Tab-separated table of C-alpha atoms and ligand atoms in Angstrom:
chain	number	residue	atom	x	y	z
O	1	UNK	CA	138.152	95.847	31.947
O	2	UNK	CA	134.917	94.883	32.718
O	3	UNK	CA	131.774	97.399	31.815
O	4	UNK	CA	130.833	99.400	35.252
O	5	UNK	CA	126.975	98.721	34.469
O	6	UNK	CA	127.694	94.754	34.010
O	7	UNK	CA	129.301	94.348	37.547
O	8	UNK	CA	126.259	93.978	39.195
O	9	UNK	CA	124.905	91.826	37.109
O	10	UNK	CA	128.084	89.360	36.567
O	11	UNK	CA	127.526	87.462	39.914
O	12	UNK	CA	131.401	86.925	40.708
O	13	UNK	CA	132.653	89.864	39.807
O	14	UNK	CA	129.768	91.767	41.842
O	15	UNK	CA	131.032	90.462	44.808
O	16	UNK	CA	130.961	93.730	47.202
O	17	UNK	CA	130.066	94.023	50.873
O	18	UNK	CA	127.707	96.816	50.511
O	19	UNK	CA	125.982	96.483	54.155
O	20	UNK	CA	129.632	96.324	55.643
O	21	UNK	CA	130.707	99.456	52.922
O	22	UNK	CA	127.821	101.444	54.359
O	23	UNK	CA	128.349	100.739	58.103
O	24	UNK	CA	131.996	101.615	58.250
O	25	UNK	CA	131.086	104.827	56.277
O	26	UNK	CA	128.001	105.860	58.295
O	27	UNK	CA	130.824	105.528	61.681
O	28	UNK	CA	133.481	107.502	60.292
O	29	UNK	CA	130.855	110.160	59.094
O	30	UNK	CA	129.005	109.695	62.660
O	31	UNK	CA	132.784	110.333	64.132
O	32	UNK	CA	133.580	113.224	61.779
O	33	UNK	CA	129.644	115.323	62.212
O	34	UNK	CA	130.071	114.315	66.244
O	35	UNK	CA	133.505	116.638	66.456
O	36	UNK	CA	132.812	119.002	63.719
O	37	UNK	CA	129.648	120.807	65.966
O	38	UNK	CA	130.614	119.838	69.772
O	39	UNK	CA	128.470	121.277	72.655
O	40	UNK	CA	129.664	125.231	73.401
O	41	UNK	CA	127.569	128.162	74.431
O	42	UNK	CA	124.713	128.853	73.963
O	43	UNK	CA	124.153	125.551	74.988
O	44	UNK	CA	120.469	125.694	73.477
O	45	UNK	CA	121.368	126.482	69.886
O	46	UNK	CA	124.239	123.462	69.840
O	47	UNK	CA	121.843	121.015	71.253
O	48	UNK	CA	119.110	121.830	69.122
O	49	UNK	CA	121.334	121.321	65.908
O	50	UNK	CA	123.306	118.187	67.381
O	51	UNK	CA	119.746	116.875	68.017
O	52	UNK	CA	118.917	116.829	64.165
O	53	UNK	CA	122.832	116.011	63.066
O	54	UNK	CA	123.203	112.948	65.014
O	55	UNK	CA	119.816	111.827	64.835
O	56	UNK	CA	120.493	109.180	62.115
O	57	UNK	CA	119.984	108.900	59.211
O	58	UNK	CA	121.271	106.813	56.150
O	59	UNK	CA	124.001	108.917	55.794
O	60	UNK	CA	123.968	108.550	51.937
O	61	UNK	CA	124.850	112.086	51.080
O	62	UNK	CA	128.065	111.674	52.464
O	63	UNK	CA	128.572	108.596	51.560
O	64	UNK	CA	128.180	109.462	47.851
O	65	UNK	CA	131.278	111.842	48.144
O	66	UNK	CA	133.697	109.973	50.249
O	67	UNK	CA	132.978	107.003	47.229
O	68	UNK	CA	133.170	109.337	44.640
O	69	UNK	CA	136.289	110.928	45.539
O	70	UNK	CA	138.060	107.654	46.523
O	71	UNK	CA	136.592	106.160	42.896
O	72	UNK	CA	138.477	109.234	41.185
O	73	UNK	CA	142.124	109.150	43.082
O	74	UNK	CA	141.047	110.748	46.337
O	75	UNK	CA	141.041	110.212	49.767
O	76	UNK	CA	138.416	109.802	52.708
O	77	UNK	CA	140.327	112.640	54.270
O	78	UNK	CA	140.568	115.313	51.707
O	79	UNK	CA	136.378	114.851	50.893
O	80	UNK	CA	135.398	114.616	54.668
O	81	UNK	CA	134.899	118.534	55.133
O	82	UNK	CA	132.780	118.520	52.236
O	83	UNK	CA	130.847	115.322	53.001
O	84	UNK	CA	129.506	116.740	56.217
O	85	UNK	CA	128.931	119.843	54.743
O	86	UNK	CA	126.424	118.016	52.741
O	87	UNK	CA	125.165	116.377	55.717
O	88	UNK	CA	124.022	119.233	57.326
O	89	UNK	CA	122.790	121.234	54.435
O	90	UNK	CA	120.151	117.993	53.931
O	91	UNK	CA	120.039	117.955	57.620
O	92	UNK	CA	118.731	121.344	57.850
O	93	UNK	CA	116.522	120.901	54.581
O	94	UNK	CA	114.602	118.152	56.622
O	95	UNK	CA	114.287	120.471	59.730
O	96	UNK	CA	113.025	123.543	57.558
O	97	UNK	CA	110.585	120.603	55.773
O	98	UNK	CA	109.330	119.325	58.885
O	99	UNK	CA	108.044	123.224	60.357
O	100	UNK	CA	104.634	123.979	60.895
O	101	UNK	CA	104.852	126.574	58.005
O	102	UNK	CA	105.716	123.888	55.413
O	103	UNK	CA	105.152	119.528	55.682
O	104	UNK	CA	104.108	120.147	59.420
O	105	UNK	CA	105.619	116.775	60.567
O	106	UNK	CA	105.742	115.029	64.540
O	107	UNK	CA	108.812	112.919	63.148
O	108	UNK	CA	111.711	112.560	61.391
O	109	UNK	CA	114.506	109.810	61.433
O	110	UNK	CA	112.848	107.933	64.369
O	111	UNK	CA	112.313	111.010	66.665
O	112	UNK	CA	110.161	114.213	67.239
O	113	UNK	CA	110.817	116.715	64.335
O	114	UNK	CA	112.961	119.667	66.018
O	115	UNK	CA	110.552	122.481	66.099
O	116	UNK	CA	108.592	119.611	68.491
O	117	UNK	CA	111.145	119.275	70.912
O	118	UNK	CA	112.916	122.900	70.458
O	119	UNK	CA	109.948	125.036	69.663
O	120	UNK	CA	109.666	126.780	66.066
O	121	UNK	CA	112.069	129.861	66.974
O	122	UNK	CA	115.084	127.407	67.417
O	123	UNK	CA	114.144	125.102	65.209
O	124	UNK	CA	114.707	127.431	62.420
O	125	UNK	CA	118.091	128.794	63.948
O	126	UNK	CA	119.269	125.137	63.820
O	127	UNK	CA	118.490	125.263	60.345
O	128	UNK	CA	120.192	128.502	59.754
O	129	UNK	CA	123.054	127.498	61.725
O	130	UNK	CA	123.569	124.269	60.003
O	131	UNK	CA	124.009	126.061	56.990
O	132	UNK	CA	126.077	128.584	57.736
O	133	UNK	CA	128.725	125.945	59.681
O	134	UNK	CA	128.268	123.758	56.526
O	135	UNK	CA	130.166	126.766	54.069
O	136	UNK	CA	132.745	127.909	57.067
O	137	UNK	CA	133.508	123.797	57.908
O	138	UNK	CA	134.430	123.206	54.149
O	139	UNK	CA	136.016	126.404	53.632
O	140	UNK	CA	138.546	125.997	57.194
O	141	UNK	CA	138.648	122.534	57.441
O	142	UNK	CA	139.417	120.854	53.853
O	143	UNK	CA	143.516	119.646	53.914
O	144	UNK	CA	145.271	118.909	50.777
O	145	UNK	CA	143.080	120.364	48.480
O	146	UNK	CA	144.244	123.178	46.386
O	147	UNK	CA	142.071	126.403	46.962
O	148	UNK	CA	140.340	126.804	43.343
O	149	UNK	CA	138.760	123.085	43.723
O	150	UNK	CA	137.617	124.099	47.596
O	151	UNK	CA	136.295	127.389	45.842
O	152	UNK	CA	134.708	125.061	43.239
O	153	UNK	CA	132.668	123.131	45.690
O	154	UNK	CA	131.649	126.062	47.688
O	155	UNK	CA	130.097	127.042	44.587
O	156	UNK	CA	128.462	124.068	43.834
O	157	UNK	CA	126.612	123.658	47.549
O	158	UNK	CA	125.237	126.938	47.050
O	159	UNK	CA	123.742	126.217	43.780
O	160	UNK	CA	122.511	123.338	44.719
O	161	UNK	CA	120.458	124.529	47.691
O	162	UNK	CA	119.611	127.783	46.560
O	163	UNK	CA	116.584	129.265	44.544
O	164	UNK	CA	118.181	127.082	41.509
O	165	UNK	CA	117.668	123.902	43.500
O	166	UNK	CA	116.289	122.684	47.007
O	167	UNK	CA	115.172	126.171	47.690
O	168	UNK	CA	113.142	126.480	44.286
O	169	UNK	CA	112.260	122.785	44.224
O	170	UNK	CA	110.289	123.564	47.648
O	171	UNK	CA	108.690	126.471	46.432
O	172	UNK	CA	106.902	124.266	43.438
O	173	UNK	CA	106.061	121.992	45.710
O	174	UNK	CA	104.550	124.106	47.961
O	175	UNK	CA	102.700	125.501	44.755
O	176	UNK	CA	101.470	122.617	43.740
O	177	UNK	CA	99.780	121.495	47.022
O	178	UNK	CA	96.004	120.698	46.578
O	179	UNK	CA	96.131	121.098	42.892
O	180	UNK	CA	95.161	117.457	41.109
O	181	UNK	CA	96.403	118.157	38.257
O	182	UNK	CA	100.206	118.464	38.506
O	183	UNK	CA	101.521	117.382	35.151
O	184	UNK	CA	104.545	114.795	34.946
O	185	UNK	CA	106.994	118.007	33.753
O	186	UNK	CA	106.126	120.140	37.161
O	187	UNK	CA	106.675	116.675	38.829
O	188	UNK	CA	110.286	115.992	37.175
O	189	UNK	CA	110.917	119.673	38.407
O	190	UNK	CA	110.026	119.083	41.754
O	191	UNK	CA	112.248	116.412	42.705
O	192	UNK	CA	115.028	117.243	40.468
O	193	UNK	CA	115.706	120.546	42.192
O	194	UNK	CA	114.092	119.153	46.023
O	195	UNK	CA	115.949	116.000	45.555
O	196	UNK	CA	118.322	115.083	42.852
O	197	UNK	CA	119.970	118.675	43.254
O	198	UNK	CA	121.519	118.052	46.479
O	199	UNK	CA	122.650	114.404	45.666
O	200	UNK	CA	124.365	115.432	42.371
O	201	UNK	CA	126.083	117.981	44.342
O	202	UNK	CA	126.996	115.255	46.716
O	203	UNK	CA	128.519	112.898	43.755
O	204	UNK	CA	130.237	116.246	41.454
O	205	UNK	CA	131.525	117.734	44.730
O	206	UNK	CA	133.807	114.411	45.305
O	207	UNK	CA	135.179	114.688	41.501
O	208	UNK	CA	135.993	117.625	41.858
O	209	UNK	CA	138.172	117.688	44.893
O	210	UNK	CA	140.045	115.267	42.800
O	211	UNK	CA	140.091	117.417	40.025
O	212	UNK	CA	138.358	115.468	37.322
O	213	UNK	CA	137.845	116.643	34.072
O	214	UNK	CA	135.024	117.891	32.604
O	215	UNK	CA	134.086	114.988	30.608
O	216	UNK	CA	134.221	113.158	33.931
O	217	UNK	CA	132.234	115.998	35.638
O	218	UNK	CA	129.327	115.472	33.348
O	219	UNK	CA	129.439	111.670	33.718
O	220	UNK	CA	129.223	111.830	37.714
O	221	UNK	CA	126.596	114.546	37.301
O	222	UNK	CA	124.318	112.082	34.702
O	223	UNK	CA	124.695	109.436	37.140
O	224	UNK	CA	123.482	111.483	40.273
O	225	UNK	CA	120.826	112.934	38.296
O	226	UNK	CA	119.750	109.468	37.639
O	227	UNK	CA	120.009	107.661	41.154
O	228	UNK	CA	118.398	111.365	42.324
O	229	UNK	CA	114.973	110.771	40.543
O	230	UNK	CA	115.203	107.081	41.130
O	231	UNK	CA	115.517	107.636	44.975
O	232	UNK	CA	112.322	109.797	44.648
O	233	UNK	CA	110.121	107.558	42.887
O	234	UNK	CA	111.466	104.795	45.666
O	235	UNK	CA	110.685	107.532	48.639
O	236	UNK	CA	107.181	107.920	46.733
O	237	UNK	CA	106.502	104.473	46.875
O	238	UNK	CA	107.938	103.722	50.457
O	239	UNK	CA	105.488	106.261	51.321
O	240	UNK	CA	102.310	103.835	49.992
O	241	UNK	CA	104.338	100.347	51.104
O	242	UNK	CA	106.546	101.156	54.094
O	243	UNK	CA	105.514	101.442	58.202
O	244	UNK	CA	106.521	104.582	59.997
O	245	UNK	CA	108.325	102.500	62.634
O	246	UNK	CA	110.168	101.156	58.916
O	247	UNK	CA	110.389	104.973	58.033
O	248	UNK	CA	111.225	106.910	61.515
O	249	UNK	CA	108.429	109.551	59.841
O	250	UNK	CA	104.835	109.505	59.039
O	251	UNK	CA	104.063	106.872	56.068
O	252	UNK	CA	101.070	107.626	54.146
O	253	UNK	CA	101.342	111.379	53.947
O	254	UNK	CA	101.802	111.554	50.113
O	255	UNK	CA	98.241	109.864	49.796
O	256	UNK	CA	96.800	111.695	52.801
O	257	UNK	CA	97.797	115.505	51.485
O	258	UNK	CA	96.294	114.263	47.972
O	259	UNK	CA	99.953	115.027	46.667
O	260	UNK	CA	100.798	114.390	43.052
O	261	UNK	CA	103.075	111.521	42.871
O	262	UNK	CA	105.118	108.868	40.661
O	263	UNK	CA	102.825	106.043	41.770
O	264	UNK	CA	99.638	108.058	41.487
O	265	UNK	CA	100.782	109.081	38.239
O	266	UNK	CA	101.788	106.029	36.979
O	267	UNK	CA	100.911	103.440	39.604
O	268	UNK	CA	103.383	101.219	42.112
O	269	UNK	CA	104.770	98.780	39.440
O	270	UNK	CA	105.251	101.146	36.606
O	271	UNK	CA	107.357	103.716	38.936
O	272	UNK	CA	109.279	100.805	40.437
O	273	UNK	CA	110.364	99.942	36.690
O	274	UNK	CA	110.796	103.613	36.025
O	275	UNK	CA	113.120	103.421	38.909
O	276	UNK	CA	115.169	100.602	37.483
O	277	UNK	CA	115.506	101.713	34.274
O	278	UNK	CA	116.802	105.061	35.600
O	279	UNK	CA	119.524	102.801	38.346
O	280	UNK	CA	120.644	100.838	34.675
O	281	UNK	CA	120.919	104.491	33.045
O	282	UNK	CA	123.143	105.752	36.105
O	283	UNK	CA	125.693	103.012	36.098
O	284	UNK	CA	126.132	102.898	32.211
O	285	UNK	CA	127.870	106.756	33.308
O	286	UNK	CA	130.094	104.744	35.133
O	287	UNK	CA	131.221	102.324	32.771
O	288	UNK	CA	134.818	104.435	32.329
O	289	UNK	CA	135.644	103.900	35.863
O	290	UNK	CA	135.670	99.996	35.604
O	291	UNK	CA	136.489	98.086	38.963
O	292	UNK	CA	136.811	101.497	41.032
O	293	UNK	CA	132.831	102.328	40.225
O	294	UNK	CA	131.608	99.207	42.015
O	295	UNK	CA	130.685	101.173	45.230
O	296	UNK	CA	128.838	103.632	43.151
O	297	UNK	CA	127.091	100.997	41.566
O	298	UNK	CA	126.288	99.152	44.573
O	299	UNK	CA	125.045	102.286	45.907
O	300	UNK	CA	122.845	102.915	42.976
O	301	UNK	CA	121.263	99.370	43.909
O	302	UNK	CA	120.862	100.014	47.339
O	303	UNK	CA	118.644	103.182	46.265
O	304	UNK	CA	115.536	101.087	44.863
O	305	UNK	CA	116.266	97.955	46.831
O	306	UNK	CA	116.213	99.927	50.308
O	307	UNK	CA	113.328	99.686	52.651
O	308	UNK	CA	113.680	102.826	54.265
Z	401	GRG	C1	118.279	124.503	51.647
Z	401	GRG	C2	118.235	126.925	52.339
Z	401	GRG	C3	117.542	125.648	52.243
Z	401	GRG	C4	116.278	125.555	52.691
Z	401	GRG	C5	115.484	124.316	52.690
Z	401	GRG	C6	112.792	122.904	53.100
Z	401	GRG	C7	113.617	123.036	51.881
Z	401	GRG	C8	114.370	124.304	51.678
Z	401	GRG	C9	113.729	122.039	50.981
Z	401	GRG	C10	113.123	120.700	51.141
Z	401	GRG	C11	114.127	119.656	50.777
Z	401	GRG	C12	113.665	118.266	51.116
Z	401	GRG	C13	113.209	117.989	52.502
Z	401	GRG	C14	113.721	117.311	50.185
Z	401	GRG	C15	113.382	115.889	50.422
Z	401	GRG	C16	114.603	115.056	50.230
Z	401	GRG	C17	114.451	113.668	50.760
Z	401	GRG	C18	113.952	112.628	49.843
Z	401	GRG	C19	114.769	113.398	52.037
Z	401	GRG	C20	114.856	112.071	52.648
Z	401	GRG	O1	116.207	111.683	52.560
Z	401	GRG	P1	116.771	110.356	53.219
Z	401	GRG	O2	115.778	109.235	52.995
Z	401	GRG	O3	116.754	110.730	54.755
Z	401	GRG	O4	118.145	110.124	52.718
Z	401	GRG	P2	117.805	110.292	55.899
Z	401	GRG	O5	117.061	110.604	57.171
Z	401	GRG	O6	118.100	108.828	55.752
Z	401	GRG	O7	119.012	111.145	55.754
């Protein structure tokens, strides 16, 4: 069997059509968010959340736990509850980001941020709404799942979003604004609870639908903490290097809010080989899956090569 973290660096047996991987998985998930909120009354609300839903997006979330699933015995079917679940709990996160009480932000994914186009009172009942849907979708519409896994993952999207993760992550972060002096540790904190929470969720969530065990469990979670942080220190940089026609939101912000980052901290080529370093860490975790890992791994690869 050939070591997971070697595939992407043996050439031949690399060979994996990420861009074509990620396309087919951003339709079906497109397909699957599309039919899971359709249009009803009042009209306002549904349009207002379907704005944000099916506004784009990289998809990635979901992505991570259709892969993970399928890498562990599953199928698309039994994790696609759960993946848009995820979906619109990050949806939501980025609507609740964008207010006028928090990053204040004209755009997100290409458009204008929801509160710009909805006006704040909606914009946060999309959010709410999101959420809620997100726990009643996975709990009514998982198939062929027994109950205690679906309970499992329930669980484990609350954690993750909650005061122990996205929600507390925030808070920090909204602590730490203006201050200069944000050490590396409050840093680390920030993003593993704003950003790596969420996407472990995304990654543990799929093994566990399968019913891996534990020792599993903690591998996928290592991993996802891993490509978590490493996506941050990319989004930190993209925020220096990348357009906003590249980003579909305001580039430069980081440097214009005098926000503590990885680059400011340790400067654009240092966090980029931060970043790798953490990508080669996540796909050693893998190494036990063999061949089946090499979407994960791909993934991994896409998170510091990707431009946007
Ligand atoms: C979760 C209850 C609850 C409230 C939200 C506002 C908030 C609390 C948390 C902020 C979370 C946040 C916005 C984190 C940033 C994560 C991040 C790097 C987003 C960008 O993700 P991409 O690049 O975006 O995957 P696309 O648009 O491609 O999906």
């Amino acid at each position: 069997m050939v070591a997971a973290h070697n595939l992407h660096k043996t050439p031949e047996s690399a060979k994996f059509d990420l861009l074509a991987y990620l396309k087919e998985r951003q339709k079906l998930c497109e397909t699957a968010l599309d039919n899971a909120i359709p249009m009803r009354y009042p009209d306002k609300i549904y349009e207002s959340m379907r704005y944000s839903l099916l506004a784009g997006g990289k998809r990635l979330r979901p992505i991570l736990c259709l892969a993970t699933c399928e890498m562990t015995g599953g199928t698309i079917e039994m994790a696609m509850p759960t993946a848009c679940a995820l979906e619109m709990i990050h949806t939501m996160s980025l609507i609740h980001d964008d207010l006028p009480a928090m990053d204040n932000d004209d755009y997100r994914r290409g458009k204008l941020t929801n509160h710009k186009v909805y006006g704040e009172d909606i914009a946060i009942l999309a959010g709410d709404g999101l959420l809620a849907f997100a726990f009643e979708h996975v709990a009514i519409s998982t198939q062929n799942v027994p109950t205690e896994r679906v309970l499992q993952v329930i669980a484990r999207l609350g954690r993750a979003l909650g005061a122990a993760g996205l929600v507390g992550g925030q808070v920090v972060d909204l602590e730490s604004e203006g201050k200069p002096d944000i050490s590396l540790e409050t840093l680390n904190f920030i993003h593993n609870h704003k950003t790596a929470a969420l996407l472990e969720a995304c990654v543990a969530c799929g093994g566990v639908l399968t019913g891996v065990s534990s020792e599993d469990l903690q591998r996928l979670s290592r991993y996802a903490q891993n490509i978590g942080l490493a996506f941050q220190i990319i989004d930190d940089i993209l925020d220096i290097t990348a357009t906003q026609e590249q980003l579909g939101k305001t580039a430069g912000k980081d440097q214009k809010a005098n926000k503590v980052t990885y680059p400011k901290l340790w400067g654009l080529e240092e966090s980029r080989s931060k970043a790798e370093e953490l990508i080669e860490a996540a796909c050693v975790e893998l190494d036990s899956f063999g061949e089946k890992a090499k979407p994960l791994i791909a993934i991994a690869q896409y998170i510091i090569n990707r431009d946007r």
